[in-house]
């Protein structure tokens, strides 16, 4: 059975661009007699707010975009992400990284200065076991990072056609932050497999995330869903639609009649 999801982040009101994503998922689910899951991606704790969540759900209802399951809130699912992270740690596909924010910031600036892409340099990737043990004994805070496969990533996108990313496209990105809260890419990959999502329909701004999510899902030993990345709404100037172009939230348009 077709299972799709609409996964807004409650960091603002429902935007017309995101509404289009919701509509496509809704129409596809109805056409295929599948199910639409609403997933609230609230792992950006500082920017997420319960009021925005209510407002998004309210606007969806007002538009007549109904869903079959949820809302499922990611912050209610932390133990699930921890189980997946533990599994990757045990399989050697993830590691604890003890680098401090300051160290990372210094290295990031250094890379930019040299004209290199600012990616994690792998300091904690291959720490000798004795060193790791000692650091762990000190109880230092850590993040959990992914250890990617050196593997090219390909997917046949339903809308855009073939995508190919080279073997080094995915870096050692963060799975769990120091607070134990998952990153967007990790939570999305876990949830897409856990919720049995068959088709991921979302904006093309997410294309750079897809290689990470595919590689993670493969590391879980699961099969990635079918991806479909749709175009983004633009203004008269062909730039991505934003507040500069006027009202872009459903709420504002609704209030304007
Ligand atoms: N929470 C993401 C957003 O609002 C959606 C991510 C996704 O569809 O995978 O852009």
Short mmCIF file of C-alpha atoms and ligand atoms in Angstrom, two decimals:
data_model
loop_
_atom_site.label_atom_id
_atom_site.label_comp_id
_atom_site.label_asym_id
_atom_site.label_seq_id
_atom_site.Cartn_x
_atom_site.Cartn_y
_atom_site.Cartn_z
CA UNK A 1 0.00 0.00 0.00
CA UNK A 2 1.15 3.52 -0.80
CA UNK A 3 2.17 5.44 2.30
CA UNK A 4 3.26 9.06 2.03
CA UNK A 5 3.96 11.74 4.59
CA UNK A 6 3.74 15.46 5.01
CA UNK A 7 6.46 16.53 7.44
CA UNK A 8 6.31 20.21 8.36
CA UNK A 9 8.69 21.80 10.84
CA UNK A 10 6.65 23.88 13.31
CA UNK A 11 8.98 26.87 13.01
CA UNK A 12 6.46 29.15 11.30
CA UNK A 13 2.98 29.24 9.81
CA UNK A 14 2.08 27.02 6.84
CA UNK A 15 3.64 28.52 3.73
CA UNK A 16 2.12 28.27 0.25
CA UNK A 17 5.19 26.34 -0.97
CA UNK A 18 4.76 23.76 1.75
CA UNK A 19 1.03 23.67 1.11
CA UNK A 20 1.78 22.57 -2.43
CA UNK A 21 3.89 19.70 -1.03
CA UNK A 22 1.03 18.75 1.28
CA UNK A 23 -1.44 18.86 -1.60
CA UNK A 24 0.69 16.61 -3.82
CA UNK A 25 1.07 14.05 -1.05
CA UNK A 26 -2.64 14.21 -0.28
CA UNK A 27 -3.70 13.80 -3.92
CA UNK A 28 -1.27 10.95 -4.50
CA UNK A 29 -2.44 9.13 -1.36
CA UNK A 30 -6.10 9.53 -2.37
CA UNK A 31 -5.49 8.48 -5.97
CA UNK A 32 -3.61 5.36 -4.89
CA UNK A 33 -5.98 4.59 -2.01
CA UNK A 34 -2.97 4.90 0.22
CA UNK A 35 -2.40 6.66 3.51
CA UNK A 36 -1.08 10.09 4.37
CA UNK A 37 0.86 10.49 7.60
CA UNK A 38 1.42 13.91 9.16
CA UNK A 39 4.75 14.07 10.95
CA UNK A 40 5.77 17.10 12.95
CA UNK A 41 9.52 17.61 12.59
CA UNK A 42 10.15 19.51 15.79
CA UNK A 43 13.74 18.51 16.53
CA UNK A 44 14.93 22.10 16.14
CA UNK A 45 13.94 22.74 19.73
CA UNK A 46 14.79 26.45 19.81
CA UNK A 47 12.77 27.33 16.72
CA UNK A 48 9.82 24.95 17.10
CA UNK A 49 6.66 26.08 18.85
CA UNK A 50 3.42 24.32 19.76
CA UNK A 51 1.48 27.35 18.46
CA UNK A 52 2.96 26.90 14.98
CA UNK A 53 2.11 23.20 15.07
CA UNK A 54 -1.52 24.01 15.89
CA UNK A 55 -1.62 26.71 13.24
CA UNK A 56 -0.24 24.38 10.52
CA UNK A 57 -2.74 21.62 11.34
CA UNK A 58 -5.54 24.13 11.48
CA UNK A 59 -4.62 25.54 8.04
CA UNK A 60 -4.43 22.05 6.53
CA UNK A 61 -7.90 21.30 7.86
CA UNK A 62 -9.22 24.60 6.59
CA UNK A 63 -7.85 23.72 3.14
CA UNK A 64 -9.55 20.31 3.27
CA UNK A 65 -6.26 18.44 3.21
CA UNK A 66 -7.10 15.54 5.49
CA UNK A 67 -4.67 12.93 6.73
CA UNK A 68 -4.97 9.36 7.94
CA UNK A 69 -2.33 9.08 10.66
CA UNK A 70 -0.74 11.49 13.07
CA UNK A 71 0.22 14.12 13.90
CA UNK A 72 3.28 12.18 15.02
CA UNK A 73 5.75 14.40 16.82
CA UNK A 74 9.44 13.57 16.51
CA UNK A 75 10.25 14.79 20.02
CA UNK A 76 7.92 12.04 21.30
CA UNK A 77 10.08 9.44 19.58
CA UNK A 78 13.54 10.05 21.04
CA UNK A 79 13.99 6.46 22.33
CA UNK A 80 13.46 5.15 18.77
CA UNK A 81 16.25 7.37 17.39
CA UNK A 82 18.52 6.28 20.24
CA UNK A 83 17.90 2.63 19.41
CA UNK A 84 18.84 3.22 15.77
CA UNK A 85 21.93 5.22 16.77
CA UNK A 86 23.01 2.44 19.13
CA UNK A 87 22.59 -0.09 16.35
CA UNK A 88 24.78 1.98 13.99
CA UNK A 89 27.40 2.41 16.75
CA UNK A 90 27.48 -1.36 17.25
CA UNK A 91 27.74 -2.00 13.52
CA UNK A 92 30.67 0.46 13.27
CA UNK A 93 28.63 2.79 11.04
CA UNK A 94 28.62 5.61 13.62
CA UNK A 95 30.98 6.96 16.26
CA UNK A 96 31.02 9.36 19.17
CA UNK A 97 32.70 12.66 18.44
CA UNK A 98 34.09 14.75 21.30
CA UNK A 99 35.22 17.78 19.31
CA UNK A 100 34.06 21.02 20.90
CA UNK A 101 32.02 23.69 19.11
CA UNK A 102 35.04 26.00 19.24
CA UNK A 103 37.35 23.43 17.64
CA UNK A 104 34.84 22.74 14.89
CA UNK A 105 34.29 26.43 14.27
CA UNK A 106 38.05 27.02 14.03
CA UNK A 107 38.44 24.15 11.55
CA UNK A 108 35.45 25.31 9.56
CA UNK A 109 36.88 28.79 9.17
CA UNK A 110 40.27 27.33 8.28
CA UNK A 111 38.73 25.16 5.53
CA UNK A 112 36.80 28.12 4.12
CA UNK A 113 39.99 30.19 4.16
CA UNK A 114 41.74 27.47 2.13
CA UNK A 115 38.79 27.34 -0.27
CA UNK A 116 37.91 23.78 0.80
CA UNK A 117 34.40 22.57 1.57
CA UNK A 118 33.86 22.82 5.34
CA UNK A 119 33.28 19.20 6.29
CA UNK A 120 34.21 17.32 9.42
CA UNK A 121 37.88 16.32 9.28
CA UNK A 122 37.40 12.93 10.96
CA UNK A 123 39.41 13.66 14.15
CA UNK A 124 37.26 11.35 16.28
CA UNK A 125 36.58 8.80 13.57
CA UNK A 126 39.54 6.54 14.23
CA UNK A 127 40.57 7.39 17.78
CA UNK A 128 42.76 4.63 19.22
CA UNK A 129 40.64 2.55 21.63
CA UNK A 130 42.75 3.60 24.68
CA UNK A 131 42.25 7.30 23.91
CA UNK A 132 38.54 6.80 23.38
CA UNK A 133 38.28 4.92 26.65
CA UNK A 134 40.08 7.67 28.52
CA UNK A 135 37.88 10.42 27.05
CA UNK A 136 34.77 8.41 27.82
CA UNK A 137 35.97 8.01 31.41
CA UNK A 138 36.09 11.80 31.68
CA UNK A 139 32.40 11.95 30.80
CA UNK A 140 32.93 14.54 28.07
CA UNK A 141 29.87 15.56 26.06
CA UNK A 142 29.66 14.06 22.59
CA UNK A 143 27.66 13.99 19.40
CA UNK A 144 27.10 10.81 17.38
CA UNK A 145 28.31 11.01 13.80
CA UNK A 146 27.62 8.79 10.82
CA UNK A 147 30.48 6.87 9.23
CA UNK A 148 29.43 6.86 5.57
CA UNK A 149 30.20 4.14 3.05
CA UNK A 150 32.60 5.21 0.27
CA UNK A 151 29.89 4.58 -2.26
CA UNK A 152 28.33 6.56 -5.09
CA UNK A 153 24.63 7.21 -4.56
CA UNK A 154 22.08 7.00 -7.32
CA UNK A 155 18.33 7.25 -7.36
CA UNK A 156 15.77 7.45 -10.13
CA UNK A 157 13.61 10.38 -9.09
CA UNK A 158 9.98 10.14 -10.18
CA UNK A 159 9.92 13.81 -11.17
CA UNK A 160 13.52 14.82 -11.91
CA UNK A 161 14.94 11.61 -13.38
CA UNK A 162 18.33 10.15 -12.48
CA UNK A 163 20.49 11.65 -9.77
CA UNK A 164 24.10 10.57 -9.30
CA UNK A 165 26.25 11.67 -6.39
CA UNK A 166 29.95 10.71 -6.16
CA UNK A 167 31.38 8.28 -3.57
CA UNK A 168 32.47 11.12 -1.26
CA UNK A 169 29.28 13.18 -1.35
CA UNK A 170 28.15 12.18 2.13
CA UNK A 171 30.26 13.45 5.04
CA UNK A 172 30.38 12.36 8.69
CA UNK A 173 27.23 14.28 9.50
CA UNK A 174 25.70 14.43 12.97
CA UNK A 175 23.04 11.87 13.89
CA UNK A 176 22.51 12.84 17.51
CA UNK A 177 23.34 16.23 18.97
CA UNK A 178 24.93 16.62 22.42
CA UNK A 179 21.45 16.94 23.90
CA UNK A 180 20.55 13.52 22.47
CA UNK A 181 18.10 15.13 20.01
CA UNK A 182 18.42 13.74 16.46
CA UNK A 183 19.42 15.81 13.45
CA UNK A 184 16.83 16.37 10.73
CA UNK A 185 18.45 13.86 8.32
CA UNK A 186 18.68 11.10 10.90
CA UNK A 187 15.16 11.53 12.27
CA UNK A 188 13.69 11.71 8.76
CA UNK A 189 15.50 8.54 7.61
CA UNK A 190 14.50 6.60 10.74
CA UNK A 191 10.90 7.72 10.47
CA UNK A 192 10.58 7.06 6.76
CA UNK A 193 11.55 3.41 7.33
CA UNK A 194 9.73 3.02 10.67
CA UNK A 195 6.52 4.49 9.26
CA UNK A 196 6.73 2.33 6.14
CA UNK A 197 6.80 5.35 3.81
CA UNK A 198 6.77 4.14 0.20
CA UNK A 199 7.08 7.52 -1.59
CA UNK A 200 8.79 10.68 -0.39
CA UNK A 201 7.31 13.67 -2.23
CA UNK A 202 8.96 16.95 -1.25
CA UNK A 203 10.55 20.12 -2.58
CA UNK A 204 13.75 20.11 -4.64
CA UNK A 205 15.45 22.05 -1.84
CA UNK A 206 15.77 18.65 -0.13
CA UNK A 207 17.77 17.01 -2.97
CA UNK A 208 21.09 17.56 -1.11
CA UNK A 209 19.68 15.65 1.89
CA UNK A 210 18.58 12.63 -0.11
CA UNK A 211 22.04 10.97 -0.52
CA UNK A 212 22.46 11.13 3.27
CA UNK A 213 19.06 9.65 3.91
CA UNK A 214 19.51 6.88 1.32
CA UNK A 215 22.89 5.92 2.77
CA UNK A 216 21.48 5.87 6.30
CA UNK A 217 18.56 3.70 5.28
CA UNK A 218 20.99 1.30 3.58
CA UNK A 219 23.07 1.28 6.78
CA UNK A 220 19.91 0.27 8.68
CA UNK A 221 19.68 -2.65 6.24
CA UNK A 222 16.42 -1.33 4.77
CA UNK A 223 15.25 -0.33 1.30
CA UNK A 224 14.90 3.42 0.57
CA UNK A 225 11.49 4.72 -0.54
CA UNK A 226 10.83 6.13 -4.00
CA UNK A 227 11.81 9.82 -4.09
CA UNK A 228 10.02 12.56 -6.02
CA UNK A 229 11.39 16.11 -5.72
CA UNK A 230 9.09 18.78 -7.06
CA UNK A 231 9.94 22.29 -8.24
CA UNK A 232 9.79 25.21 -5.83
CA UNK A 233 7.47 28.17 -6.11
CA UNK A 234 9.18 31.32 -7.36
CA UNK A 235 8.13 34.95 -7.56
CA UNK A 236 7.96 37.14 -10.67
CA UNK A 237 11.71 37.59 -10.40
CA UNK A 238 12.21 33.79 -10.60
CA UNK A 239 13.67 33.79 -7.08
CA UNK A 240 12.34 31.35 -4.51
CA UNK A 241 9.10 32.68 -3.08
CA UNK A 242 9.64 34.46 0.21
CA UNK A 243 8.18 37.20 2.36
CA UNK A 244 9.84 39.73 0.04
CA UNK A 245 7.20 38.81 -2.53
CA UNK A 246 4.32 39.63 -0.15
CA UNK A 247 2.08 37.35 1.86
CA UNK A 248 3.18 33.73 1.61
CA UNK A 249 1.54 32.09 4.61
CA UNK A 250 -1.85 30.48 4.31
CA UNK A 251 -2.79 32.32 7.48
CA UNK A 252 -2.10 35.74 5.95
CA UNK A 253 -3.86 34.91 2.69
CA UNK A 254 -6.84 33.59 4.64
CA UNK A 255 -7.01 36.77 6.71
CA UNK A 256 -6.81 38.84 3.52
CA UNK A 257 -9.80 36.92 2.26
N1 LIG B 1 10.63 19.21 7.77
C1 LIG B 1 11.07 19.41 6.43
C2 LIG B 1 10.60 20.76 5.93
O1 LIG B 1 9.68 21.31 6.50
C3 LIG B 1 10.53 18.36 5.48
C4 LIG B 1 11.47 17.31 5.27
C5 LIG B 1 11.04 16.20 4.36
O2 LIG B 1 9.99 16.24 3.71
O3 LIG B 1 11.81 15.24 4.34
O4 LIG B 1 11.16 21.25 4.98
#
